[in-house]
Amino acid sequence: MNKEKNISGNPYYSRTVTTALKVSDEEWKNILSDSVYQVARNKETEYAFSGKYWNFEGTGTYYCAVCGNALFRSDSKFASSCGWPSFFESIRKNSTVNVEDRSHGMTRTEVLCGRCGSHLGHIFDDGPPPTGKRYCMNSIVLDFEPDKK
Ligand code: FE
C-alpha cells in the first residue's frame, strides 16, 4: 500500500486526537489507497501469510492506518500460526470496538477502530493468557511505529 498517500492526503489522520470520526465511505474512498479502502471500508480480508506484520517482531506501537488511532502495543502481539498479526489485548479499552458479524454464513465478532469505525479484523476466544483473546488483524490497516531509543 502507499502509506505516504494515506497520511499526507488524509486530513483526519492524527496520532493524538481520539475524538470519534464521522466520515462517509465516499470520502474515505478519495483519501485512502484502494488496498486500504477495500479492507477498512469494504471489510475485505487480506490473504493469510501475505501481510507485512503477521510474523513481524518489532518493539513499538501499532496505529490505525486509516485515522492514526493507537491500537496495540507490540508486547501484546504473539506468534500465531493463523497468518495474520495477532494480539491478546488492545492498547486501551476504547481503542477498538467489537460488533457481531453474521456475514459469510458465520457468526463472528468483528473488530472496528474505536475512532474511525474502520474494519480491522475479527476477535476470537483462542488467544493466550492473560486475556485468552486473539485479535486477528489485517496488516494493511495497521501502521507500526518503533519505539524511540
Ligand atoms: Fe481508525
PDB file of C-alpha atoms and ligand atoms in Angstrom:
ATOM      1  CA  MET A   1       0.000   0.000   0.000  1.00  0.00           C
ATOM      2  CA  ASN A   2       1.013   3.589  -0.360  1.00  0.00           C
ATOM      3  CA  LYS A   3       1.323   4.655   3.252  1.00  0.00           C
ATOM      4  CA  GLU A   4       2.505   8.166   2.447  1.00  0.00           C
ATOM      5  CA  LYS A   5      -0.570   8.848   0.374  1.00  0.00           C
ATOM      6  CA  ASN A   6      -2.796   7.813   3.246  1.00  0.00           C
ATOM      7  CA  ILE A   7      -1.130  10.081   5.754  1.00  0.00           C
ATOM      8  CA  SER A   8      -0.206  13.156   3.741  1.00  0.00           C
ATOM      9  CA  GLY A   9      -3.525  13.450   1.923  1.00  0.00           C
ATOM     10  CA  ASN A  10      -5.609  12.493   4.923  1.00  0.00           C
ATOM     11  CA  PRO A  11      -6.967  15.440   6.937  1.00  0.00           C
ATOM     12  CA  TYR A  12      -8.390  13.098   9.585  1.00  0.00           C
ATOM     13  CA  TYR A  13      -5.159  11.310  10.401  1.00  0.00           C
ATOM     14  CA  SER A  14      -3.884  12.009  13.925  1.00  0.00           C
ATOM     15  CA  ARG A  15      -1.940  10.005  16.466  1.00  0.00           C
ATOM     16  CA  THR A  16      -3.024  12.282  19.329  1.00  0.00           C
ATOM     17  CA  VAL A  17      -6.662  13.223  18.706  1.00  0.00           C
ATOM     18  CA  THR A  18      -9.039  10.457  19.836  1.00  0.00           C
ATOM     19  CA  THR A  19     -12.388  12.135  19.059  1.00  0.00           C
ATOM     20  CA  ALA A  20     -14.651   9.820  17.064  1.00  0.00           C
ATOM     21  CA  LEU A  21     -14.756  10.489  13.323  1.00  0.00           C
ATOM     22  CA  LYS A  22     -17.832  10.541  11.124  1.00  0.00           C
ATOM     23  CA  VAL A  23     -16.629  10.341   7.541  1.00  0.00           C
ATOM     24  CA  SER A  24     -18.590   8.847   4.632  1.00  0.00           C
ATOM     25  CA  ASP A  25     -17.261   5.848   2.722  1.00  0.00           C
ATOM     26  CA  GLU A  26     -17.268   8.030  -0.372  1.00  0.00           C
ATOM     27  CA  GLU A  27     -14.910  10.484   1.256  1.00  0.00           C
ATOM     28  CA  TRP A  28     -12.681   7.711   2.559  1.00  0.00           C
ATOM     29  CA  LYS A  29     -12.507   6.320  -0.957  1.00  0.00           C
ATOM     30  CA  ASN A  30     -10.958   9.577  -2.131  1.00  0.00           C
ATOM     31  CA  ILE A  31      -8.477   9.656   0.749  1.00  0.00           C
ATOM     32  CA  LEU A  32      -7.293   6.063   1.128  1.00  0.00           C
ATOM     33  CA  SER A  33      -5.318   3.885  -1.226  1.00  0.00           C
ATOM     34  CA  ASP A  34      -7.526   1.241  -2.824  1.00  0.00           C
ATOM     35  CA  SER A  35      -5.969  -1.676  -0.941  1.00  0.00           C
ATOM     36  CA  VAL A  36      -6.509   0.006   2.437  1.00  0.00           C
ATOM     37  CA  TYR A  37     -10.026   1.051   1.446  1.00  0.00           C
ATOM     38  CA  GLN A  38     -11.035  -2.492   0.477  1.00  0.00           C
ATOM     39  CA  VAL A  39     -10.200  -3.841   3.931  1.00  0.00           C
ATOM     40  CA  ALA A  40     -11.086  -0.809   6.065  1.00  0.00           C
ATOM     41  CA  ARG A  41     -14.408   0.142   4.484  1.00  0.00           C
ATOM     42  CA  ASN A  42     -15.442  -2.932   2.446  1.00  0.00           C
ATOM     43  CA  LYS A  43     -14.393  -5.406   5.168  1.00  0.00           C
ATOM     44  CA  GLU A  44     -12.246  -7.496   2.875  1.00  0.00           C
ATOM     45  CA  THR A  45      -9.647  -9.811   4.410  1.00  0.00           C
ATOM     46  CA  GLU A  46      -6.078  -9.959   3.180  1.00  0.00           C
ATOM     47  CA  TYR A  47      -4.660 -13.374   2.343  1.00  0.00           C
ATOM     48  CA  ALA A  48      -3.114 -15.294   5.246  1.00  0.00           C
ATOM     49  CA  PHE A  49       0.681 -15.011   5.400  1.00  0.00           C
ATOM     50  CA  SER A  50       0.580 -12.133   2.920  1.00  0.00           C
ATOM     51  CA  GLY A  51       0.612  -9.044   5.128  1.00  0.00           C
ATOM     52  CA  LYS A  52       3.661  -7.205   6.372  1.00  0.00           C
ATOM     53  CA  TYR A  53       3.121  -7.835  10.110  1.00  0.00           C
ATOM     54  CA  TRP A  54       1.952 -11.436  10.599  1.00  0.00           C
ATOM     55  CA  ASN A  55       5.463 -12.581  11.582  1.00  0.00           C
ATOM     56  CA  PHE A  56       6.896  -9.186  12.476  1.00  0.00           C
ATOM     57  CA  GLU A  57       8.514  -8.724  15.905  1.00  0.00           C
ATOM     58  CA  GLY A  58       9.475  -5.068  16.319  1.00  0.00           C
ATOM     59  CA  THR A  59       9.027  -3.210  19.612  1.00  0.00           C
ATOM     60  CA  GLY A  60       6.638  -0.298  19.334  1.00  0.00           C
ATOM     61  CA  THR A  61       3.044   0.733  18.717  1.00  0.00           C
ATOM     62  CA  TYR A  62       0.527  -0.219  16.025  1.00  0.00           C
ATOM     63  CA  TYR A  63      -1.740   2.580  14.804  1.00  0.00           C
ATOM     64  CA  CYS A  64      -4.853   2.534  12.639  1.00  0.00           C
ATOM     65  CA  ALA A  65      -3.639   3.123   9.077  1.00  0.00           C
ATOM     66  CA  VAL A  66      -6.854   4.993   8.304  1.00  0.00           C
ATOM     67  CA  CYS A  67      -7.006   7.529  11.154  1.00  0.00           C
ATOM     68  CA  GLY A  68      -3.830   7.198  13.270  1.00  0.00           C
ATOM     69  CA  ASN A  69      -5.607   5.908  16.385  1.00  0.00           C
ATOM     70  CA  ALA A  70      -3.267   3.905  18.653  1.00  0.00           C
ATOM     71  CA  LEU A  71      -4.477   0.281  18.675  1.00  0.00           C
ATOM     72  CA  PHE A  72      -1.922  -2.191  20.020  1.00  0.00           C
ATOM     73  CA  ARG A  73       1.437  -2.376  21.763  1.00  0.00           C
ATOM     74  CA  SER A  74       3.953  -4.879  20.463  1.00  0.00           C
ATOM     75  CA  ASP A  75       4.099  -6.587  23.871  1.00  0.00           C
ATOM     76  CA  SER A  76       0.518  -7.780  23.361  1.00  0.00           C
ATOM     77  CA  LYS A  77       1.416  -9.346  19.999  1.00  0.00           C
ATOM     78  CA  PHE A  78       2.027 -13.075  19.923  1.00  0.00           C
ATOM     79  CA  ALA A  79       3.256 -15.589  17.391  1.00  0.00           C
ATOM     80  CA  SER A  80       0.163 -17.096  15.838  1.00  0.00           C
ATOM     81  CA  SER A  81       0.045 -19.750  13.163  1.00  0.00           C
ATOM     82  CA  CYS A  82      -3.026 -18.167  11.560  1.00  0.00           C
ATOM     83  CA  GLY A  83      -1.081 -15.945   9.160  1.00  0.00           C
ATOM     84  CA  TRP A  84      -2.402 -12.590  10.383  1.00  0.00           C
ATOM     85  CA  PRO A  85      -0.931 -10.309  13.051  1.00  0.00           C
ATOM     86  CA  SER A  86      -2.443 -11.392  16.377  1.00  0.00           C
ATOM     87  CA  PHE A  87      -2.733  -9.538  19.679  1.00  0.00           C
ATOM     88  CA  PHE A  88      -4.205 -10.548  23.030  1.00  0.00           C
ATOM     89  CA  GLU A  89      -5.335  -7.047  24.042  1.00  0.00           C
ATOM     90  CA  SER A  90      -5.781  -3.563  22.643  1.00  0.00           C
ATOM     91  CA  ILE A  91      -3.790  -0.607  23.913  1.00  0.00           C
ATOM     92  CA  ARG A  92      -6.764   0.873  25.801  1.00  0.00           C
ATOM     93  CA  LYS A  93     -10.369  -0.060  26.328  1.00  0.00           C
ATOM     94  CA  ASN A  94     -11.866   2.238  23.697  1.00  0.00           C
ATOM     95  CA  SER A  95      -9.204   1.911  21.049  1.00  0.00           C
ATOM     96  CA  THR A  96     -11.227  -0.816  19.345  1.00  0.00           C
ATOM     97  CA  VAL A  97     -14.934  -1.718  19.248  1.00  0.00           C
ATOM     98  CA  ASN A  98     -16.401  -5.209  18.845  1.00  0.00           C
ATOM     99  CA  VAL A  99     -19.559  -5.845  16.826  1.00  0.00           C
ATOM    100  CA  GLU A 100     -21.375  -9.010  15.796  1.00  0.00           C
ATOM    101  CA  ASP A 101     -20.682 -10.069  12.209  1.00  0.00           C
ATOM    102  CA  ARG A 102     -23.049 -12.562  10.561  1.00  0.00           C
ATOM    103  CA  SER A 103     -21.553 -12.394   7.074  1.00  0.00           C
ATOM    104  CA  HIS A 104     -20.291 -15.408   5.079  1.00  0.00           C
ATOM    105  CA  GLY A 105     -22.643 -17.801   6.926  1.00  0.00           C
ATOM    106  CA  MET A 106     -20.723 -17.495  10.195  1.00  0.00           C
ATOM    107  CA  THR A 107     -21.259 -15.660  13.441  1.00  0.00           C
ATOM    108  CA  ARG A 108     -18.063 -13.881  14.335  1.00  0.00           C
ATOM    109  CA  THR A 109     -17.078 -10.797  16.267  1.00  0.00           C
ATOM    110  CA  GLU A 110     -15.740  -8.052  14.100  1.00  0.00           C
ATOM    111  CA  VAL A 111     -13.199  -5.530  15.421  1.00  0.00           C
ATOM    112  CA  LEU A 112     -13.511  -1.900  14.356  1.00  0.00           C
ATOM    113  CA  CYS A 113     -11.242   1.038  15.038  1.00  0.00           C
ATOM    114  CA  GLY A 114     -12.678   2.907  18.021  1.00  0.00           C
ATOM    115  CA  ARG A 115     -12.025   6.274  16.395  1.00  0.00           C
ATOM    116  CA  CYS A 116     -12.876   5.923  12.687  1.00  0.00           C
ATOM    117  CA  GLY A 117     -15.012   2.757  12.672  1.00  0.00           C
ATOM    118  CA  SER A 118     -12.884   1.073  10.032  1.00  0.00           C
ATOM    119  CA  HIS A 119     -12.824  -2.709   9.823  1.00  0.00           C
ATOM    120  CA  LEU A 120      -9.616  -4.112  11.310  1.00  0.00           C
ATOM    121  CA  GLY A 121     -10.339  -7.845  11.571  1.00  0.00           C
ATOM    122  CA  HIS A 122     -12.031 -10.238  13.993  1.00  0.00           C
ATOM    123  CA  ILE A 123     -11.580 -11.321  17.601  1.00  0.00           C
ATOM    124  CA  PHE A 124     -11.606 -14.951  18.779  1.00  0.00           C
ATOM    125  CA  ASP A 125     -11.505 -16.707  22.149  1.00  0.00           C
ATOM    126  CA  ASP A 126      -8.468 -18.879  21.417  1.00  0.00           C
ATOM    127  CA  GLY A 127      -5.754 -16.412  22.404  1.00  0.00           C
ATOM    128  CA  PRO A 128      -3.076 -16.831  25.083  1.00  0.00           C
ATOM    129  CA  PRO A 129      -3.157 -15.630  28.717  1.00  0.00           C
ATOM    130  CA  PRO A 130      -3.778 -13.242  30.314  1.00  0.00           C
ATOM    131  CA  THR A 131      -6.898 -12.422  28.241  1.00  0.00           C
ATOM    132  CA  GLY A 132      -7.476 -15.583  26.183  1.00  0.00           C
ATOM    133  CA  LYS A 133      -8.396 -13.308  23.269  1.00  0.00           C
ATOM    134  CA  ARG A 134      -6.953 -13.267  19.769  1.00  0.00           C
ATOM    135  CA  TYR A 135      -7.348 -10.015  17.882  1.00  0.00           C
ATOM    136  CA  CYS A 136      -6.810 -11.324  14.355  1.00  0.00           C
ATOM    137  CA  MET A 137      -5.946  -8.218  12.343  1.00  0.00           C
ATOM    138  CA  ASN A 138      -5.232  -7.265   8.749  1.00  0.00           C
ATOM    139  CA  SER A 139      -1.702  -5.886   8.363  1.00  0.00           C
ATOM    140  CA  ILE A 140      -2.756  -3.373   5.774  1.00  0.00           C
ATOM    141  CA  VAL A 141      -4.897  -1.375   8.185  1.00  0.00           C
ATOM    142  CA  LEU A 142      -2.077  -1.217  10.758  1.00  0.00           C
ATOM    143  CA  ASP A 143       0.889   1.160  10.839  1.00  0.00           C
ATOM    144  CA  PHE A 144       3.750   0.149  13.064  1.00  0.00           C
ATOM    145  CA  GLU A 145       5.895   2.817  14.698  1.00  0.00           C
ATOM    146  CA  PRO A 146       9.041   1.597  16.501  1.00  0.00           C
ATOM    147  CA  ASP A 147       9.779   2.960  19.971  1.00  0.00           C
ATOM    148  CA  LYS A 148      12.349   5.737  20.079  1.00  0.00           C
ATOM    149  CA  LYS A 149      15.564   4.545  21.627  1.00  0.00           C
TER     150      LYS A 149
HETATM  151 FE    FE B   1      -9.095   4.307  12.699  1.00  0.00          FE
END
